[in-house]
């Protein structure tokens, strides 16, 4: 995975804590073998949630777009499936 996203101008106004979480996620994904990237993504997402790092819907869309730029076609399909599932789960959460 390319770390070129770190220079993406769309991240310019992101909260430093959230940006740090994104960089940590990218580092974990970079180290994960190809067939384990989705598991690494889910694990890192759960870690961020435990640390009370959350992203707005707009930030989530932006982050996924940026992260998907460095993925293969198969990885993109899996990420999109997770993204859709997460969106459905968020809609069913109380207060969402």
C-alpha atoms as a printed R data frame, in Angstrom:
   type eleno elety resid chain resno       x       y      z
1  ATOM     1    CA   UNK     A     1   0.000   0.000  0.000
2  ATOM     2    CA   UNK     A     2   1.346   3.387 -0.948
3  ATOM     3    CA   UNK     A     3   1.687   5.981  1.795
4  ATOM     4    CA   UNK     A     4   1.186   8.749 -0.790
5  ATOM     5    CA   UNK     A     5  -2.228   9.388  0.755
6  ATOM     6    CA   UNK     A     6  -0.457  11.148  3.636
7  ATOM     7    CA   UNK     A     7   0.068  14.106  1.305
8  ATOM     8    CA   UNK     A     8  -3.523  14.098  0.095
9  ATOM     9    CA   UNK     A     9  -4.909  17.645  0.386
10 ATOM    10    CA   UNK     A    10  -8.281  16.253  1.485
11 ATOM    11    CA   UNK     A    11  -6.686  15.357  4.826
12 ATOM    12    CA   UNK     A    12  -5.425  18.866  5.467
13 ATOM    13    CA   UNK     A    13  -8.239  19.785  7.849
14 ATOM    14    CA   UNK     A    14  -8.572  16.430  9.605
15 ATOM    15    CA   UNK     A    15  -8.198  16.317 13.378
16 ATOM    16    CA   UNK     A    16  -4.602  15.308 14.293
17 ATOM    17    CA   UNK     A    17  -5.824  12.386 16.439
18 ATOM    18    CA   UNK     A    18  -7.888  11.004 13.604
19 ATOM    19    CA   UNK     A    19  -5.037  11.500 11.154
20 ATOM    20    CA   UNK     A    20  -2.729   9.618 13.509
21 ATOM    21    CA   UNK     A    21  -5.233   6.745 13.628
22 ATOM    22    CA   UNK     A    22  -5.299   6.671  9.825
23 ATOM    23    CA   UNK     A    23  -1.503   6.580  9.653
24 ATOM    24    CA   UNK     A    24  -1.440   3.724 12.161
25 ATOM    25    CA   UNK     A    25  -4.002   1.850 10.073
26 ATOM    26    CA   UNK     A    26  -1.941   2.376  6.936
27 ATOM    27    CA   UNK     A    27   1.161   1.063  8.674
28 ATOM    28    CA   UNK     A    28  -0.664  -2.094  9.785
29 ATOM    29    CA   UNK     A    29  -2.084  -2.654  6.310
30 ATOM    30    CA   UNK     A    30   1.305  -2.134  4.741
31 ATOM    31    CA   UNK     A    31   2.812  -4.861  6.945
32 ATOM    32    CA   UNK     A    32  -0.023  -7.349  6.383
33 ATOM    33    CA   UNK     A    33   0.333 -10.043  3.704
34 ATOM    34    CA   UNK     A    34  -2.008  -9.539  0.743
35 ATOM    35    CA   UNK     A    35  -4.524 -12.151  1.792
36 ATOM    36    CA   UNK     A    36  -4.703 -10.738  5.329
37 ATOM    37    CA   UNK     A    37  -5.213  -7.051  4.564
38 ATOM    38    CA   UNK     A    38  -8.957  -7.120  5.227
39 ATOM    39    CA   UNK     A    39  -8.418  -8.842  8.576
40 ATOM    40    CA   UNK     A    40  -5.774  -6.231  9.417
41 ATOM    41    CA   UNK     A    41  -8.168  -3.473  8.365
42 ATOM    42    CA   UNK     A    42 -10.930  -4.824 10.612
43 ATOM    43    CA   UNK     A    43  -8.535  -5.304 13.522
44 ATOM    44    CA   UNK     A    44  -7.210  -1.752 13.208
45 ATOM    45    CA   UNK     A    45 -10.743  -0.391 12.947
46 ATOM    46    CA   UNK     A    46 -11.719  -2.199 16.139
47 ATOM    47    CA   UNK     A    47  -8.611  -0.836 17.869
48 ATOM    48    CA   UNK     A    48  -9.551   2.714 16.866
49 ATOM    49    CA   UNK     A    49 -13.056   2.168 18.234
50 ATOM    50    CA   UNK     A    50 -11.666   0.890 21.546
51 ATOM    51    CA   UNK     A    51  -9.526   4.032 21.732
52 ATOM    52    CA   UNK     A    52 -12.652   6.119 21.101
53 ATOM    53    CA   UNK     A    53 -11.389   7.400 17.756
54 ATOM    54    CA   UNK     A    54 -14.342   7.996 15.501
55 ATOM    55    CA   UNK     A    55 -14.834   9.561 12.114
56 ATOM    56    CA   UNK     A    56 -17.755  11.487 10.665
57 ATOM    57    CA   UNK     A    57 -19.610   9.863  7.763
58 ATOM    58    CA   UNK     A    58 -17.846  12.231  5.357
59 ATOM    59    CA   UNK     A    59 -14.437  11.398  6.864
60 ATOM    60    CA   UNK     A    60 -15.187   7.674  6.677
61 ATOM    61    CA   UNK     A    61 -16.039   7.950  2.988
62 ATOM    62    CA   UNK     A    62 -12.899   9.977  2.347
63 ATOM    63    CA   UNK     A    63 -10.687   7.572  4.281
64 ATOM    64    CA   UNK     A    64 -12.043   4.543  2.487
65 ATOM    65    CA   UNK     A    65 -11.619   6.244 -0.895
66 ATOM    66    CA   UNK     A    66  -8.015   7.087 -0.081
67 ATOM    67    CA   UNK     A    67  -7.228   3.649  1.343
68 ATOM    68    CA   UNK     A    68  -8.828   1.901 -1.621
69 ATOM    69    CA   UNK     A    69  -6.613   3.810 -4.063
70 ATOM    70    CA   UNK     A    70  -3.730   1.499 -3.191
71 ATOM    71    CA   UNK     A    71  -5.692  -1.764 -3.275
72 ATOM    72    CA   UNK     A    72  -5.937  -4.432 -5.932
73 ATOM    73    CA   UNK     A    73  -9.275  -5.094 -7.602
74 ATOM    74    CA   UNK     A    74 -10.051  -8.006 -5.269
75 ATOM    75    CA   UNK     A    75  -9.094  -5.998 -2.180
76 ATOM    76    CA   UNK     A    76 -11.322  -3.154 -3.378
77 ATOM    77    CA   UNK     A    77 -14.303  -5.511 -3.693
78 ATOM    78    CA   UNK     A    78 -13.774  -6.788 -0.161
79 ATOM    79    CA   UNK     A    79 -13.319  -3.273  1.226
80 ATOM    80    CA   UNK     A    80 -16.479  -2.100 -0.512
81 ATOM    81    CA   UNK     A    81 -18.414  -5.029  0.962
82 ATOM    82    CA   UNK     A    82 -17.155  -4.160  4.454
83 ATOM    83    CA   UNK     A    83 -17.994  -0.505  3.849
84 ATOM    84    CA   UNK     A    84 -21.579  -1.359  2.889
85 ATOM    85    CA   UNK     A    85 -21.963  -3.678  5.864
86 ATOM    86    CA   UNK     A    86 -20.620  -1.036  8.242
87 ATOM    87    CA   UNK     A    87 -23.044   1.507  6.795
88 ATOM    88    CA   UNK     A    88 -25.978  -0.828  7.359
89 ATOM    89    CA   UNK     A    89 -24.846  -1.599 10.886
90 ATOM    90    CA   UNK     A    90 -24.483   2.094 11.692
91 ATOM    91    CA   UNK     A    91 -28.024   2.782 10.460
92 ATOM    92    CA   UNK     A    92 -29.426   0.142 12.810
93 ATOM    93    CA   UNK     A    93 -27.542   1.415 15.867
94 ATOM    94    CA   UNK     A    94 -29.632   3.363 18.370
95 ATOM    95    CA   UNK     A    95 -29.038   7.089 17.991
96 ATOM    96    CA   UNK     A    96 -27.487   6.706 14.536
